[in-house]
Amino acid sequence: MNSFFDRLEDQLHNAAQAQTADSSARMRLRRGWLKTGTRIVPMLAALAVTVGVVVVALTIASHAHRVGSSNPPTKQTLPSGARMPNPFTIVARYSAASLGLNRPANLAIGPDGNLYVTDAAQHLTVISPDGKVLRRWGGPGQGPGEFNFVPREPRAPGVAAGIAVGADGRVYVDDSGNARVEVFSSTGRFIRQFGRFGSGRGQILFSNYLAVDASGNVYVADDKGETLSKYSPTGAVEWTIGGSAATDTDLVGHFHFSSSSIDSQGRLVITNDDRHRVLYIDSSGRKVDAFGAQGQFMGGACDATVNANGDTFVGSCQEPLLSPHYTEVFNRTHHLIGEWYPSPMGFSPRSGPHAEVFTLGEDGSILRLNVALPGIRS
Amino acid sequence: MMVEVGERDDQLLEAFANGDPDAFVAFYRRHLASVLAFFLRRTGDPELTADLTAEVFAAALLSARRYQPGEKPALAWLYGIAGHKLTDSRRRGRVEARARKRLALEPLVIDDEDIARIDQLTARADHHPRLETAVQGLPRAQRDAVLARVVEERPYTEIAERMACSEMVVRQRVSRGLKALRTQVEESR
């Protein structure tokens, strides 16, 4: 009888054959799409020229002084092997070292446009959009205003230190090792905390993800309890979904989201990486929309953010410091409209109040991005 | 297409992406022992090691077409997948079979002969366990440069192009990386 490894080799060989056959079929499809695109592009160009001629003619005819300006053409690339255009361009990069950060863990954008970053040094640092450190607070400990960010996973390089900033400028920090959420003013004054270790109501086993809505309600995912809870602005539990009691399979598993995961309809957009699903949860805890299936998200679905246009950015499950990251963009009808692989982003992009977009790079740097998508341009 | 014995890892993955299933099998054969050693050292459990190894190669097969040689050496990419699977299994308390399920691979049973085979293979790959641990502990830029230069034997010019930096910077990274490795291995003796 063949050994385990011979049989594994046989299985891999058969799977590789099937994959290459499947790949050939997809290549044929893609070529078909490109051919269609080839036909469409000249048509669009001709249309643009026609429109341009009409505009110029009308301008001359009316002796108008104002000449209409148009956005420069959007540069989109189609990297080899990619299925979709890459809509992202890095326009600025601030290294962690230049900002005095030690392994940045998470990033949120405040209503003032400033960046709020947690790191493994147990600090929260406020950084201006042009990369200047404005404030820093925290420090290791269990007291008010102190942090104990612990590794997201055993031996993983990153720490769990979710962060979100409310519309009123209050800063919410997931103090993972102390099983609590701490609330600060925008200047770093400690206001209060909620949550304590445990699996009961209002208790947290291991929080990893945090978001706050426009009304100051706070959403916390417990990665150990596999639950999602909503807390009122005063820290009272409003509801909890998921966990062992869940009957909807979409709500069984590990949830992921961030400060930029609440869409314009007030829905919290989360991923369930065990189920390969993106879920839209309304303010009363009901799943109102969902998409995704096993194999749909390259590298899994472990991070979701949204922009003002309703597009959803899904990040892969690779540990940012260990393997290449995927970022995929889906429009509001859940069609894939862009992707970036291998992406230098460690997390899905966060959108700010002025449509500015930032994220943490897989090397810990802060990246400012231009995102060119239909209907939105940052 | 025939796979050359001396073909580099990225060439194997590229050949697979271009429709040659044998290329991936060659990649598997080349790195099976080191992946087994990677897991055995970290888990101490041969059955878990076999399970994780099967999942890693299935995951690698699924994402091989998206591997881009310019980003990092294929070995670092493979260890990246292995590291992720290891942390994932620790977090969940079990080894997921997602990739194998996606490929519709049947579960494989491991027996005593297979365990002996793991010992045999890992002993061969385990000449320098401290070295491998030290490599994984290098700063990313140094690790990628060392793997590209020493393991994949890439020319400095090519590595510099891939890493978007000058050849001098690559040489410094390789030099510093190797120096750090020497120091760490000597200190651990």
XYZ file of C-alpha atoms in Angstrom:
567
model
C 0.000 0.000 0.000
C 1.249 3.479 -0.817
C 2.304 5.752 2.009
C 0.332 8.766 3.176
C 2.635 11.024 1.219
C 2.416 9.009 -2.002
C -1.348 9.122 -1.773
C -1.228 12.838 -1.028
C 0.993 13.289 -4.070
C -1.515 11.405 -6.202
C -4.342 13.533 -4.863
C -2.418 16.754 -5.503
C -1.539 15.625 -8.992
C -5.175 14.923 -9.809
C -6.255 18.216 -8.256
C -3.536 20.062 -10.157
C -4.762 18.506 -13.389
C -8.307 19.567 -12.594
C -7.128 23.062 -11.670
C -5.174 23.534 -14.865
C -8.143 22.352 -16.901
C -10.363 24.771 -14.998
C -7.805 27.525 -15.477
C -7.790 27.005 -19.224
C -11.545 27.352 -19.289
C -11.360 30.569 -17.266
C -8.637 31.953 -19.485
C -10.881 31.403 -22.444
C -13.643 33.248 -20.626
C -11.288 36.090 -19.711
C -10.076 36.392 -23.275
C -13.703 36.644 -24.271
C -14.183 39.424 -21.720
C -11.122 41.254 -22.956
C -12.324 40.955 -26.521
C -15.633 42.433 -25.455
C -13.704 45.180 -23.701
C -11.685 45.756 -26.847
C -14.872 46.331 -28.742
C -16.357 48.543 -26.053
C -13.339 50.783 -25.543
C -13.273 52.182 -29.105
C -17.039 52.718 -28.889
C -16.640 54.642 -25.630
C -13.720 56.582 -27.081
C -15.770 57.504 -30.110
C -18.634 58.559 -27.839
C -16.257 60.648 -25.708
C -14.861 62.348 -28.793
C -18.365 63.083 -30.016
C -19.380 64.531 -26.643
C -16.160 66.540 -26.550
C -16.795 68.002 -29.976
C -20.317 68.976 -28.966
C -19.084 70.600 -25.734
C -16.395 72.554 -27.580
C -18.866 73.651 -30.213
C -21.351 74.806 -27.595
C -18.603 76.576 -25.674
C -17.426 78.464 -28.720
C -20.943 79.269 -29.756
C -21.839 80.792 -26.409
C -18.457 82.548 -25.978
C -18.339 81.111 -22.497
C -15.299 81.989 -20.454
C -15.455 78.908 -18.313
C -13.995 75.807 -19.798
C -15.342 72.591 -18.291
C -12.687 70.524 -16.604
C -12.648 66.790 -16.523
C -10.937 64.356 -14.215
C -7.760 62.875 -15.585
C -8.263 59.402 -16.944
C -8.278 56.791 -14.236
C -5.195 54.660 -14.360
C -6.115 51.054 -13.879
C -3.811 48.128 -14.287
C -4.563 44.497 -14.946
C -1.698 42.583 -13.356
C -0.877 39.214 -14.794
C -3.006 36.542 -13.184
C -5.490 39.058 -11.798
C -9.136 38.723 -12.597
C -10.044 42.361 -12.170
C -8.438 45.783 -12.411
C -6.547 47.074 -9.425
C -8.277 50.308 -8.375
C -5.710 51.166 -5.693
C -2.727 53.448 -5.933
C -0.477 54.304 -3.003
C -0.092 58.079 -2.847
C 1.793 58.341 0.465
C 3.541 55.971 2.822
C 4.586 56.727 6.403
C 6.865 54.109 7.908
C 6.140 52.801 11.395
C 9.637 53.718 12.532
C 9.265 57.340 11.423
C 6.096 57.588 13.518
C 7.580 55.880 16.569
C 5.204 52.932 16.208
C 6.007 49.378 17.174
C 4.092 46.862 15.064
C 0.938 48.902 14.444
C -2.136 46.819 15.167
C -5.122 48.755 13.899
C -6.124 52.064 12.410
C -9.223 54.242 12.484
C -9.921 57.635 10.951
C -11.617 60.205 13.148
C -14.209 62.798 12.132
C -11.343 65.314 12.210
C -9.554 63.312 9.523
C -6.769 62.336 11.905
C -5.532 58.763 12.104
C -5.767 56.813 15.359
C -3.355 53.904 15.530
C -2.815 51.237 18.188
C 0.427 49.317 18.387
C 2.221 46.520 20.214
C 3.947 49.055 22.462
C 0.545 49.437 24.187
C 0.020 52.945 22.906
C -2.528 54.847 20.925
C -1.032 57.422 18.590
C -2.888 60.210 16.820
C -1.375 61.122 13.469
C -2.324 63.907 11.085
C -3.264 62.947 7.513
C 0.099 64.235 6.334
C 1.967 61.918 8.675
C 2.808 64.015 11.738
C 2.440 62.571 15.231
C 0.020 64.767 17.177
C -0.570 62.862 20.430
C 0.195 59.578 22.074
C -1.283 57.966 25.165
C -1.707 54.671 26.970
C 1.083 52.422 28.169
C 1.052 48.855 29.502
C -1.136 48.000 32.463
C -4.619 47.280 33.721
C -5.532 50.681 35.105
C -7.762 53.303 33.542
C -6.252 54.495 30.300
C -3.711 51.671 30.160
C -3.644 48.825 27.687
C -2.795 45.158 27.517
C -3.000 44.316 23.829
C -2.325 40.585 23.423
C -1.493 38.544 20.305
C -4.403 37.918 17.980
C -3.379 34.300 17.818
C -0.728 32.309 19.676
C 2.705 33.196 18.357
C 1.225 35.520 15.741
C 3.185 38.723 15.243
C 0.210 41.081 15.517
C -1.769 42.108 18.594
C -5.519 42.504 18.953
C -6.149 46.186 19.514
C -9.290 47.245 17.672
C -9.977 50.951 17.563
C -12.886 53.112 16.455
C -13.690 56.805 16.654
C -17.249 58.054 17.099
C -18.876 60.933 15.260
C -18.385 62.989 18.430
C -14.648 62.325 18.377
C -14.653 59.856 21.253
C -12.100 57.122 20.856
C -12.964 53.485 21.637
C -10.171 51.003 22.168
C -10.447 47.247 22.363
C -8.174 46.471 25.312
C -8.030 42.775 24.433
C -5.901 41.444 27.305
C -8.022 43.224 29.895
C -11.298 42.094 28.262
C -12.721 45.587 28.144
C -13.402 48.532 25.883
C -11.936 51.830 27.003
C -13.433 55.156 25.975
C -11.358 58.321 25.629
C -11.915 61.886 24.567
C -10.202 62.901 21.337
C -7.422 64.428 23.446
C -6.778 61.166 25.288
C -8.636 61.782 28.534
C -9.977 58.498 29.924
C -13.775 58.646 30.162
C -14.952 55.169 31.090
C -14.745 51.492 30.301
C -17.145 48.611 29.826
C -16.920 44.827 29.614
C -15.079 42.353 31.807
C -13.709 38.867 31.344
C -16.273 36.097 31.034
C -18.848 34.546 28.771
C -21.993 36.044 30.304
C -23.986 39.042 29.177
C -21.756 42.080 28.893
C -18.663 39.951 29.356
C -15.868 39.367 26.887
C -13.578 36.378 26.428
C -11.356 37.788 23.715
C -12.396 40.870 21.841
C -10.704 41.505 18.555
C -12.898 43.793 16.475
C -14.623 47.057 17.260
C -16.854 49.569 15.496
C -18.994 52.515 16.581
C -22.005 53.880 14.721
C -23.153 57.464 14.242
C -25.222 57.327 17.455
C -22.362 56.117 19.605
C -23.444 52.481 19.793
C -20.477 50.150 19.991
C -20.170 46.784 18.263
C -17.745 44.253 19.705
C -16.830 40.824 18.316
C -15.722 38.207 20.793
C -13.351 35.964 18.877
C -13.400 33.212 21.498
C -17.111 33.302 22.169
C -17.743 33.735 18.423
C -20.352 36.377 19.158
C -21.164 39.907 18.078
C -22.632 42.280 20.674
C -24.044 45.757 20.450
C -23.508 48.084 23.397
C -25.433 51.301 23.915
C -23.518 54.583 24.207
C -23.577 54.063 27.980
C -22.106 50.575 27.706
C -25.264 48.508 28.253
C -25.649 45.364 26.152
C -28.467 45.759 23.628
C -28.148 42.433 21.870
C -25.793 39.574 21.146
C -25.874 37.332 18.095
C -23.839 34.289 17.067
C -22.293 31.885 19.532
C -23.343 28.361 20.324
C -27.031 29.261 20.382
C -27.135 30.536 16.806
C -29.377 28.650 14.415
C -28.468 30.622 11.295
C -25.257 29.028 10.016
C -24.115 32.417 8.733
C -23.868 33.466 12.364
C -21.776 30.511 13.470
C -18.081 31.273 13.275
C -15.561 34.040 13.735
C -16.612 37.578 12.854
C -14.348 40.310 11.518
C -14.905 44.021 10.959
C -13.366 47.381 11.757
C -14.007 51.030 12.413
C -14.914 51.510 8.748
C -17.449 48.719 8.573
C -20.661 50.674 9.047
C -22.278 51.589 5.746
C -24.382 54.607 4.798
C -27.530 52.693 5.799
C -26.202 52.135 9.303
C -25.595 48.451 8.730
C -22.560 46.759 10.185
C -20.728 44.859 7.464
C -18.864 41.848 8.804
C -17.235 38.714 7.497
C -17.625 35.215 8.857
C -14.414 33.568 7.735
C -15.584 30.086 8.708
C -18.552 30.378 6.368
C -16.904 32.473 3.653
C -19.670 35.031 3.966
C -20.031 38.782 4.123
C -23.010 39.729 6.289
C -24.920 42.986 6.644
C -26.315 43.382 10.150
C -28.855 46.116 10.880
C -28.977 48.130 14.083
C -31.376 45.666 15.709
C -29.088 42.702 15.113
C -30.845 41.185 12.119
C -28.971 39.853 9.145
C -30.497 41.820 6.286
C -28.185 40.894 3.453
C -25.319 38.518 2.779
C -23.174 37.201 0.008
C -20.262 34.861 -0.534
C -19.646 31.168 -0.752
C -16.793 28.809 -0.174
C -14.035 29.559 -2.629
C -15.353 32.975 -3.614
C -12.879 35.039 -1.619
C -9.270 34.527 -2.515
C -7.424 33.742 0.698
C -10.604 33.807 2.774
C -12.618 36.711 4.162
C -11.165 38.106 7.361
C -11.756 41.828 7.103
C -14.499 43.963 5.626
C -14.820 47.710 5.261
C -17.141 49.893 3.228
C -16.973 53.260 1.517
C -19.590 55.962 1.078
C -20.568 54.498 -2.273
C -21.639 51.208 -0.718
C -18.673 49.251 -2.066
C -17.336 46.541 0.230
C -13.634 45.797 0.569
C -12.842 42.265 1.667
C -9.397 41.393 2.978
C -7.950 37.901 3.074
C -7.122 35.810 6.119
C -3.388 35.668 5.639
C -1.419 36.860 8.592
C -0.197 40.218 7.243
C 3.389 39.629 8.248
C 3.539 36.087 6.918
C 1.991 35.814 3.482
C 0.644 37.879 0.596
C -2.626 39.647 1.208
C -5.613 39.799 -1.092
C -7.995 42.711 -1.231
C -11.171 42.389 -3.250
C -13.764 45.080 -3.965
C -17.443 44.327 -4.423
C -20.068 46.841 -5.481
C -23.383 47.283 -3.704
C -24.908 44.456 -5.718
C -22.010 42.266 -4.590
C -20.269 41.988 -7.933
C -16.499 41.870 -7.914
C -15.266 45.132 -9.439
C -11.623 45.251 -8.420
C -8.880 43.395 -6.677
C -5.299 43.753 -5.581
C -3.000 40.771 -5.247
C -0.473 40.546 -3.805
C -1.620 43.559 -1.885
C 0.730 45.491 0.382
C -2.241 46.232 2.595
C -2.372 44.383 5.893
C -5.999 45.357 6.386
C -8.887 46.493 4.237
C -8.868 50.222 3.446
C -10.510 52.629 5.863
C -12.427 55.592 4.451
C -12.363 58.990 6.156
C -14.885 61.825 6.375
C -13.546 63.513 3.257
C -13.358 60.326 1.165
C -9.684 59.973 2.041
C -8.525 56.384 2.330
C -5.854 54.962 4.593
C -4.785 51.536 5.705
C -1.963 49.776 7.470
C 0.544 48.155 5.191
C 1.624 44.592 5.796
C 5.007 45.969 6.864
C 3.352 48.200 9.469
C 3.585 51.417 7.489
C 0.576 53.681 7.060
C -0.558 53.864 3.455
C -2.624 56.638 1.946
C -4.461 55.338 -1.070
C -6.180 56.644 -4.106
C -9.115 54.402 -4.959
C -10.538 54.756 -8.426
C -13.889 53.031 -8.561
C -17.036 53.810 -10.520
C -18.869 56.627 -8.776
C -16.147 57.455 -6.282
C -12.644 58.773 -6.385
C -10.564 59.473 -3.323
C 5.851 20.007 -20.485
C 8.685 18.263 -18.688
C 9.925 19.713 -15.443
C 13.658 20.191 -15.311
C 15.323 18.871 -12.177
C 17.129 22.144 -11.638
C 14.123 24.339 -12.251
C 13.668 27.071 -9.669
C 10.630 27.167 -7.426
C 9.115 30.165 -9.160
C 9.616 28.465 -12.507
C 7.785 25.405 -11.207
C 4.889 27.511 -10.001
C 4.821 29.402 -13.256
C 4.847 26.138 -15.201
C 1.930 24.933 -13.100
C 0.089 28.200 -13.715
C 0.667 27.630 -17.420
C -1.009 24.260 -17.319
C 1.601 21.742 -16.200
C 0.298 19.729 -13.204
C 3.610 17.847 -12.893
C 5.306 21.096 -11.989
C 3.285 21.393 -8.823
C 4.045 17.784 -7.921
C 7.747 18.572 -8.346
C 7.300 21.570 -6.058
C 5.583 19.294 -3.504
C 8.344 16.711 -3.639
C 11.015 19.349 -3.268
C 9.544 20.921 -0.154
C 7.647 18.084 1.521
C 10.451 17.283 3.954
C 11.045 20.866 5.017
C 7.336 21.535 5.559
C 7.060 18.338 7.610
C 10.069 19.432 9.658
C 8.561 22.898 10.103
C 5.402 21.440 11.635
C 6.983 18.595 13.568
C 9.282 20.984 15.401
C 6.399 23.224 16.314
C 3.790 20.611 17.204
C 5.816 17.531 18.177
C 2.913 15.507 16.853
C 3.450 13.439 13.664
C -0.265 12.975 12.948
C -0.944 16.676 13.293
C 2.137 17.343 11.182
C 0.854 15.151 8.354
C -2.576 16.733 8.519
C -1.204 20.275 8.440
C 1.225 19.431 5.657
C -1.535 18.054 3.467
C -3.599 21.190 4.073
C -0.657 23.483 3.316
C 0.070 21.901 -0.044
C -3.609 21.909 -0.936
C -3.763 25.618 -0.050
C -0.574 26.251 -1.994
C -2.050 24.517 -5.010
C -5.151 26.680 -4.800
C -3.210 29.927 -4.641
C -0.171 28.977 -6.738
C -1.471 30.727 -9.832
C -1.578 33.964 -7.881
C 1.964 33.677 -6.640
C 4.028 36.466 -8.158
C 7.782 35.884 -8.126
C 8.521 39.574 -7.688
C 7.053 39.695 -4.234
C 8.962 37.124 -2.223
C 10.770 33.816 -2.707
C 8.468 30.846 -3.237
C 9.838 29.147 -0.147
C 8.979 32.170 1.994
C 5.540 32.189 0.390
C 5.091 28.487 1.248
C 6.268 29.029 4.829
C 3.843 31.917 5.001
C 0.982 29.555 4.205
C 2.360 27.041 6.708
C 2.578 29.701 9.404
C -0.980 30.762 8.775
C -2.278 27.198 8.916
C -0.412 26.612 12.155
C -1.816 29.698 13.878
C -5.253 28.930 12.498
C -5.143 25.390 13.890
C -3.998 26.674 17.274
C -6.750 29.210 17.390
C -9.424 26.707 16.493
C -7.979 23.743 18.318
C -8.189 21.645 15.172
C -6.760 21.477 11.676
C -9.157 22.899 9.142
C -9.528 21.048 5.849
C -10.798 24.021 3.862
C -8.340 23.787 1.014
C -8.660 20.029 0.766
C -12.431 20.335 0.752
C -12.252 22.934 -1.994
C -10.188 20.507 -4.023
C -12.479 17.606 -3.053
C -9.558 15.629 -1.637
C -10.532 12.566 0.346
C -9.303 12.388 3.961
C -6.110 10.344 4.267
C -5.361 8.055 7.182
C -1.891 7.950 8.644
C -0.378 4.700 9.984
C 2.773 3.689 11.862
C 4.785 3.334 8.670
C 3.865 6.875 7.701
C 5.005 8.134 11.098
C 8.315 6.372 10.601
C 8.514 7.990 7.174
C 7.956 11.429 8.723
C 10.846 10.785 11.124
C 12.992 9.724 8.197
C 12.108 12.712 6.029
C 12.378 15.283 8.782
C 15.692 13.907 9.984
C 17.011 14.611 6.518
C 15.553 18.093 6.460
C 16.443 18.782 10.049
C 20.147 19.267 9.739
C 19.817 22.892 10.670
C 16.650 23.414 12.678
C 18.160 26.337 14.532
C 19.081 27.897 11.245
C 15.561 27.692 9.915
C 14.161 29.154 13.116
C 16.715 31.920 12.869
C 15.793 32.599 9.235
C 12.157 32.942 10.203
C 13.183 35.379 12.909
C 15.009 37.739 10.571
C 13.420 41.066 9.670
C 11.301 40.540 6.594
C 13.486 42.435 4.149
C 16.599 40.547 5.271
C 14.799 37.197 5.253
C 13.493 37.692 1.723
C 16.886 38.847 0.496
C 18.708 35.908 2.097
C 16.221 33.351 0.767
C 16.292 34.854 -2.716
C 20.083 34.958 -2.826
C 21.108 31.850 -0.906
C 18.239 29.430 -1.447
C 17.065 30.486 -4.878
C 20.468 31.670 -6.046
C 19.053 34.743 -7.755
C 21.444 37.389 -9.056
C 21.622 40.554 -6.994
C 20.366 42.657 -9.873
C 17.220 40.582 -10.162
C 16.570 40.651 -6.413
C 17.073 44.403 -6.378
C 14.525 44.790 -9.140
C 12.058 42.585 -7.290
C 12.533 44.370 -3.994
C 12.431 47.785 -5.641
C 15.739 48.886 -4.176
C 19.349 49.197 -5.256
C 21.720 46.274 -5.640
C 23.827 47.746 -2.842
C 20.871 47.625 -0.471
C 20.230 43.979 -1.350
C 23.871 43.120 -0.718
C 23.681 44.851 2.648
C 20.503 42.976 3.560
C 21.982 39.626 2.595
C 25.187 40.409 4.422
C 23.431 41.576 7.563
C 20.997 38.662 7.406
C 23.761 36.092 7.121
C 25.710 37.761 9.903
C 22.631 37.692 12.153
C 22.098 34.025 11.316
C 25.686 33.139 12.149
C 25.442 34.960 15.459
C 22.151 33.329 16.406
C 23.249 29.818 15.497
C 26.540 30.222 17.350
C 24.795 31.616 20.414
C 22.374 28.711 20.499
C 25.156 26.109 20.530
